[in-house]
XYZ file of N, CA, C and O in Angstrom:
416
model
N -1.003 -62.092 -91.059
C -0.911 -63.214 -90.143
C 0.510 -63.297 -89.613
O 1.465 -63.324 -90.383
N 0.656 -63.338 -88.326
C 1.963 -63.369 -87.699
C 2.226 -64.770 -87.161
O 1.359 -65.388 -86.565
N 3.426 -65.227 -87.384
C 3.813 -66.552 -86.894
C 4.528 -66.371 -85.568
O 5.509 -65.637 -85.471
N 4.028 -67.047 -84.542
C 4.609 -66.949 -83.214
C 5.688 -68.016 -83.078
O 5.409 -69.207 -83.075
N 6.924 -67.597 -82.957
C 8.027 -68.542 -82.856
C 8.258 -69.019 -81.433
O 9.072 -69.915 -81.214
N 7.570 -68.474 -80.482
C 7.781 -68.884 -79.103
C 6.962 -70.116 -78.754
O 7.262 -70.794 -77.788
N 5.955 -70.412 -79.539
C 5.125 -71.572 -79.253
C 5.892 -72.839 -79.604
O 6.509 -72.947 -80.651
N 5.847 -73.820 -78.731
C 6.519 -75.095 -78.954
C 5.503 -76.203 -78.731
O 5.241 -76.571 -77.587
N 4.905 -76.735 -79.793
C 3.862 -77.739 -79.606
C 4.386 -79.039 -79.002
O 3.628 -79.846 -78.506
N 5.686 -79.250 -78.999
C 6.233 -80.494 -78.460
C 6.362 -80.456 -76.942
O 6.677 -81.474 -76.330
N 6.109 -79.292 -76.325
C 6.196 -79.208 -74.872
C 5.147 -80.055 -74.188
O 5.335 -80.484 -73.059
N 4.031 -80.298 -74.843
C 2.959 -81.064 -74.214
C 3.196 -82.561 -74.280
O 2.532 -83.324 -73.606
N 4.161 -83.003 -75.063
C 4.460 -84.432 -75.182
C 5.459 -84.795 -74.106
O 6.517 -84.177 -73.992
N 5.133 -85.788 -73.269
C 6.063 -86.152 -72.197
C 7.313 -86.805 -72.778
O 7.255 -87.569 -73.725
N 8.451 -86.466 -72.206
C 9.697 -87.086 -72.648
C 9.777 -88.489 -72.074
O 9.140 -88.797 -71.075
N 10.575 -89.358 -72.658
C 10.679 -90.731 -72.159
C 11.148 -90.787 -70.712
O 10.766 -91.677 -69.977
N 11.970 -89.840 -70.284
C 12.453 -89.854 -68.904
C 11.334 -89.531 -67.924
O 11.318 -90.029 -66.807
N 10.377 -88.690 -68.324
C 9.279 -88.300 -67.443
C 8.114 -89.274 -67.489
O 7.267 -89.262 -66.620
N 8.048 -90.101 -68.507
C 6.921 -91.024 -68.651
C 6.981 -92.081 -67.566
O 8.040 -92.554 -67.192
N 5.826 -92.442 -67.055
C 5.738 -93.456 -66.025
C 5.765 -94.842 -66.674
O 4.971 -95.138 -67.549
N 6.682 -95.716 -66.276
C 6.714 -97.055 -66.863
C 5.528 -97.879 -66.404
O 5.125 -97.819 -65.250
N 4.981 -98.643 -67.310
C 3.854 -99.516 -66.985
C 4.400 -100.782 -66.354
O 5.309 -101.414 -66.873
N 3.833 -101.151 -65.206
C 4.334 -102.317 -64.484
C 3.696 -103.608 -64.954
O 4.286 -104.663 -64.834
N 2.490 -103.544 -65.499
C 1.767 -104.750 -65.873
C 1.955 -105.126 -67.342
O 1.398 -106.111 -67.784
N 2.709 -104.366 -68.086
C 2.834 -104.594 -69.516
C 3.981 -105.551 -69.785
O 5.085 -105.387 -69.268
N 3.725 -106.549 -70.626
C 4.757 -107.515 -70.999
C 5.664 -106.890 -72.046
O 5.238 -106.031 -72.815
N 6.922 -107.332 -72.126
C 7.815 -106.786 -73.151
C 7.319 -107.165 -74.539
O 6.664 -108.191 -74.710
N 7.594 -106.351 -75.539
C 7.128 -106.658 -76.888
C 7.719 -107.967 -77.390
O 8.844 -108.320 -77.080
N 6.933 -108.658 -78.193
C 7.361 -109.960 -78.717
C 8.558 -109.806 -79.638
O 9.395 -110.694 -79.740
N 8.678 -108.692 -80.338
C 9.773 -108.493 -81.283
C 11.116 -108.425 -80.564
O 12.145 -108.698 -81.156
N 11.106 -108.047 -79.297
C 12.352 -107.934 -78.570
C 12.961 -109.297 -78.279
O 14.166 -109.446 -78.203
N 12.147 -110.327 -78.109
C 12.665 -111.641 -77.757
C 12.791 -112.575 -78.955
O 13.528 -113.540 -78.904
N 12.087 -112.302 -80.035
C 12.127 -113.156 -81.213
C 12.710 -112.362 -82.376
O 12.214 -111.288 -82.690
N 13.751 -112.890 -82.984
C 14.333 -112.165 -84.113
C 13.522 -112.437 -85.369
O 13.067 -113.548 -85.596
N 13.342 -111.396 -86.160
C 12.608 -111.502 -87.411
C 13.543 -112.055 -88.477
O 14.662 -111.580 -88.616
N 13.115 -113.060 -89.239
C 14.005 -113.613 -90.266
C 14.276 -112.582 -91.352
O 13.400 -111.817 -91.731
N 15.510 -112.534 -91.827
C 15.875 -111.625 -92.895
C 15.273 -112.111 -94.203
O 15.099 -113.314 -94.392
N 14.977 -111.199 -95.132
C 14.372 -111.602 -96.400
C 15.304 -112.453 -97.253
O 14.861 -113.206 -98.087
N 16.596 -112.344 -97.059
C 17.535 -113.152 -97.820
C 18.758 -113.408 -96.954
O 19.016 -112.712 -95.987
N 19.501 -114.416 -97.321
C 20.706 -114.761 -96.598
C 21.744 -113.660 -96.801
O 22.089 -113.318 -97.917
N 22.252 -113.099 -95.731
C 23.172 -111.978 -95.800
C 24.475 -112.350 -96.492
O 25.006 -111.578 -97.286
N 24.976 -113.540 -96.244
C 26.233 -113.938 -96.890
C 26.038 -114.102 -98.391
O 26.939 -113.820 -99.179
N 24.868 -114.549 -98.809
C 24.572 -114.678 -100.235
C 24.528 -113.309 -100.892
O 25.055 -113.121 -101.995
N 23.918 -112.336 -100.228
C 23.863 -110.975 -100.761
C 25.257 -110.365 -100.839
O 25.592 -109.686 -101.808
N 26.071 -110.616 -99.837
C 27.430 -110.104 -99.838
C 28.215 -110.667 -101.015
O 28.936 -109.940 -101.698
N 28.059 -111.947 -101.279
C 28.752 -112.575 -102.403
C 28.283 -111.981 -103.730
O 29.094 -111.743 -104.632
N 26.984 -111.720 -103.851
C 26.461 -111.141 -105.086
C 26.978 -109.722 -105.289
O 27.325 -109.328 -106.402
N 27.063 -108.943 -104.217
C 27.572 -107.573 -104.311
C 29.037 -107.594 -104.749
O 29.440 -106.829 -105.624
N 29.819 -108.481 -104.171
C 31.232 -108.572 -104.557
C 31.381 -108.977 -106.016
O 32.239 -108.453 -106.725
N 30.553 -109.903 -106.472
C 30.609 -110.338 -107.865
C 30.262 -109.177 -108.807
O 30.929 -108.963 -109.812
N 29.223 -108.410 -108.475
C 28.848 -107.262 -109.296
C 29.935 -106.186 -109.299
O 30.208 -105.582 -110.336
N 30.574 -105.960 -108.159
C 31.655 -104.981 -108.099
C 32.814 -105.410 -108.989
O 33.409 -104.586 -109.684
N 33.125 -106.703 -108.994
C 34.198 -107.216 -109.838
C 33.852 -107.052 -111.305
O 34.683 -106.632 -112.109
N 32.608 -107.357 -111.671
C 32.184 -107.229 -113.062
C 32.211 -105.773 -113.516
O 32.613 -105.475 -114.634
N 31.781 -104.860 -112.659
C 31.755 -103.444 -113.030
C 33.158 -102.849 -113.119
O 33.372 -101.884 -113.840
N 34.100 -103.418 -112.393
C 35.462 -102.900 -112.408
C 36.199 -103.277 -113.692
O 37.182 -102.639 -114.050
N 35.711 -104.311 -114.392
C 36.368 -104.733 -115.628
C 36.052 -103.749 -116.745
O 34.920 -103.305 -116.886
N 37.059 -103.395 -117.567
C 36.803 -102.461 -118.667
C 35.840 -103.054 -119.695
O 35.909 -104.236 -120.011
N 34.939 -102.226 -120.179
C 33.993 -102.652 -121.212
C 32.846 -103.480 -120.700
O 32.067 -104.020 -121.484
N 32.684 -103.594 -119.368
C 31.613 -104.443 -118.839
C 30.354 -103.665 -118.488
O 29.354 -104.250 -118.130
N 30.401 -102.337 -118.588
C 29.249 -101.512 -118.211
C 28.229 -101.423 -119.318
O 28.233 -102.186 -120.291
N 27.338 -100.476 -119.177
C 26.294 -100.261 -120.169
C 26.820 -99.558 -121.411
O 26.137 -99.471 -122.409
N 28.009 -99.002 -121.324
C 28.588 -98.303 -122.459
C 30.074 -98.624 -122.536
O 30.694 -99.051 -121.572
N 30.633 -98.395 -123.700
C 32.040 -98.644 -123.955
C 32.834 -97.393 -123.595
O 32.758 -96.379 -124.295
N 33.588 -97.456 -122.516
C 34.312 -96.283 -122.054
C 35.372 -95.837 -123.056
O 35.632 -94.635 -123.185
N 35.963 -96.777 -123.768
C 36.970 -96.409 -124.769
C 36.331 -95.593 -125.893
O 36.904 -94.607 -126.365
N 35.127 -96.010 -126.311
C 34.436 -95.286 -127.381
C 34.025 -93.892 -126.906
O 34.121 -92.919 -127.662
N 33.575 -93.795 -125.660
C 33.190 -92.492 -125.107
C 34.406 -91.578 -125.063
O 34.327 -90.398 -125.432
N 35.538 -92.105 -124.655
C 36.772 -91.315 -124.616
C 37.163 -90.860 -126.013
O 37.565 -89.704 -126.216
N 37.035 -91.767 -126.990
C 37.358 -91.433 -128.380
C 36.446 -90.325 -128.912
O 36.909 -89.370 -129.546
N 35.147 -90.426 -128.640
C 34.199 -89.403 -129.092
C 34.470 -88.079 -128.397
O 34.445 -87.013 -129.027
N 34.745 -88.135 -127.108
C 35.047 -86.905 -126.363
C 36.268 -86.203 -126.955
O 36.293 -84.980 -127.113
N 37.303 -86.992 -127.303
C 38.508 -86.414 -127.890
C 38.214 -85.837 -129.278
O 38.701 -84.760 -129.633
N 37.373 -86.534 -130.068
C 37.008 -86.043 -131.400
C 36.242 -84.725 -131.307
O 36.449 -83.821 -132.126
N 35.376 -84.600 -130.313
C 34.641 -83.342 -130.122
C 35.617 -82.231 -129.750
O 35.542 -81.117 -130.289
N 36.547 -82.534 -128.856
C 37.531 -81.527 -128.444
C 38.398 -81.072 -129.605
O 38.747 -79.898 -129.708
N 38.743 -82.019 -130.493
C 39.597 -81.704 -131.645
C 38.825 -81.083 -132.799
O 39.416 -80.642 -133.773
N 37.481 -81.101 -132.721
C 36.667 -80.568 -133.804
C 36.516 -81.532 -134.970
O 36.113 -81.148 -136.064
N 36.801 -82.821 -134.741
C 36.701 -83.832 -135.799
C 35.358 -84.556 -135.811
O 35.048 -85.270 -136.742
N 34.567 -84.400 -134.781
C 33.314 -85.169 -134.673
C 32.276 -84.639 -135.649
O 31.996 -83.450 -135.695
N 31.724 -85.542 -136.447
C 30.706 -85.202 -137.433
C 29.347 -85.711 -136.964
O 29.198 -86.897 -136.681
N 28.369 -84.831 -136.881
C 27.007 -85.206 -136.508
C 26.266 -85.579 -137.777
O 26.313 -84.880 -138.780
N 25.562 -86.726 -137.735
C 24.778 -87.190 -138.874
C 23.303 -86.942 -138.572
O 22.642 -87.760 -137.930
N 22.732 -85.819 -139.026
C 21.346 -85.487 -138.684
C 20.341 -86.478 -139.260
O 19.292 -86.705 -138.661
N 20.646 -87.098 -140.399
C 19.725 -88.086 -140.979
C 19.594 -89.302 -140.055
O 18.495 -89.820 -139.840
N 20.716 -89.757 -139.507
C 20.684 -90.909 -138.603
C 19.906 -90.577 -137.331
O 19.126 -91.393 -136.828
N 20.096 -89.373 -136.824
C 19.371 -88.943 -135.623
C 17.868 -88.871 -135.904
O 17.052 -89.354 -135.110
N 17.502 -88.308 -137.051
C 16.082 -88.188 -137.409
C 15.457 -89.567 -137.600
O 14.334 -89.818 -137.134
N 16.174 -90.478 -138.269
C 15.646 -91.834 -138.460
C 15.440 -92.540 -137.126
O 14.426 -93.207 -136.906
N 16.384 -92.383 -136.219
C 16.253 -92.997 -134.896
C 15.087 -92.416 -134.123
O 14.344 -93.145 -133.447
N 14.895 -91.115 -134.235
C 13.772 -90.467 -133.559
C 12.444 -90.954 -134.116
O 11.508 -91.268 -133.361
N 12.347 -91.054 -135.434
C 11.110 -91.543 -136.051
C 10.843 -92.998 -135.681
O 9.692 -93.385 -135.434
N 11.884 -93.825 -135.625
C 11.707 -95.221 -135.205
C 11.188 -95.307 -133.779
O 10.316 -96.118 -133.470
N 11.706 -94.451 -132.917
C 11.248 -94.436 -131.526
C 9.784 -94.026 -131.437
O 8.998 -94.645 -130.707
N 9.389 -93.019 -132.202
C 7.989 -92.573 -132.201
C 7.089 -93.681 -132.730
O 6.023 -93.948 -132.166
N 7.514 -94.366 -133.787
C 6.715 -95.477 -134.332
C 6.561 -96.590 -133.300
O 5.475 -97.162 -133.147
N 7.641 -96.891 -132.583
C 7.569 -97.920 -131.541
C 6.601 -97.512 -130.434
O 5.818 -98.331 -129.947
N 6.664 -96.256 -130.044
C 5.766 -95.784 -128.978
C 4.310 -95.808 -129.430
O 3.408 -96.037 -128.622
N 4.082 -95.550 -130.717
C 2.717 -95.570 -131.239
C 2.262 -96.986 -131.615
O 1.094 -97.204 -131.886
N 3.205 -97.907 -131.607
C 2.865 -99.295 -131.930
C 2.729 -99.567 -133.410
O 2.103 -100.529 -133.810
N 3.314 -98.733 -134.234
C 3.227 -98.885 -135.669
C 4.612 -99.036 -136.250
O 5.544 -98.336 -135.881
N 4.783 -99.964 -137.143
C 6.035 -100.142 -137.862
C 5.805 -99.791 -139.332
O 4.704 -99.989 -139.857
N 6.833 -99.273 -140.000
C 6.661 -98.933 -141.417
C 6.379 -100.179 -142.252
O 6.904 -101.247 -141.975
N 5.512 -100.052 -143.261
C 5.169 -101.217 -144.076
C 5.989 -101.292 -145.343
O 6.688 -100.441 -145.736
């Protein structure tokens, strides 16, 4: 099967410049009436600024950046100790939660 690259299916669609304007058609209602915004724009702007300020503060995110830096340095120095028992216990707790069963 050969693909013909010379065919242009968009040639049959009239461009806006070639289209004949309709004389009897009224302008769309959306052009004269503004649609109300879902929320007050100034309120959203204030909320965004507040969130940016909170995120810029150290220790305000989902994780402690100081602790991450400390762990990263410990890994680089070869001092970081992995506790496989703690990891296994956490994994088993997660599986129990997903199955809806808690240890008795």
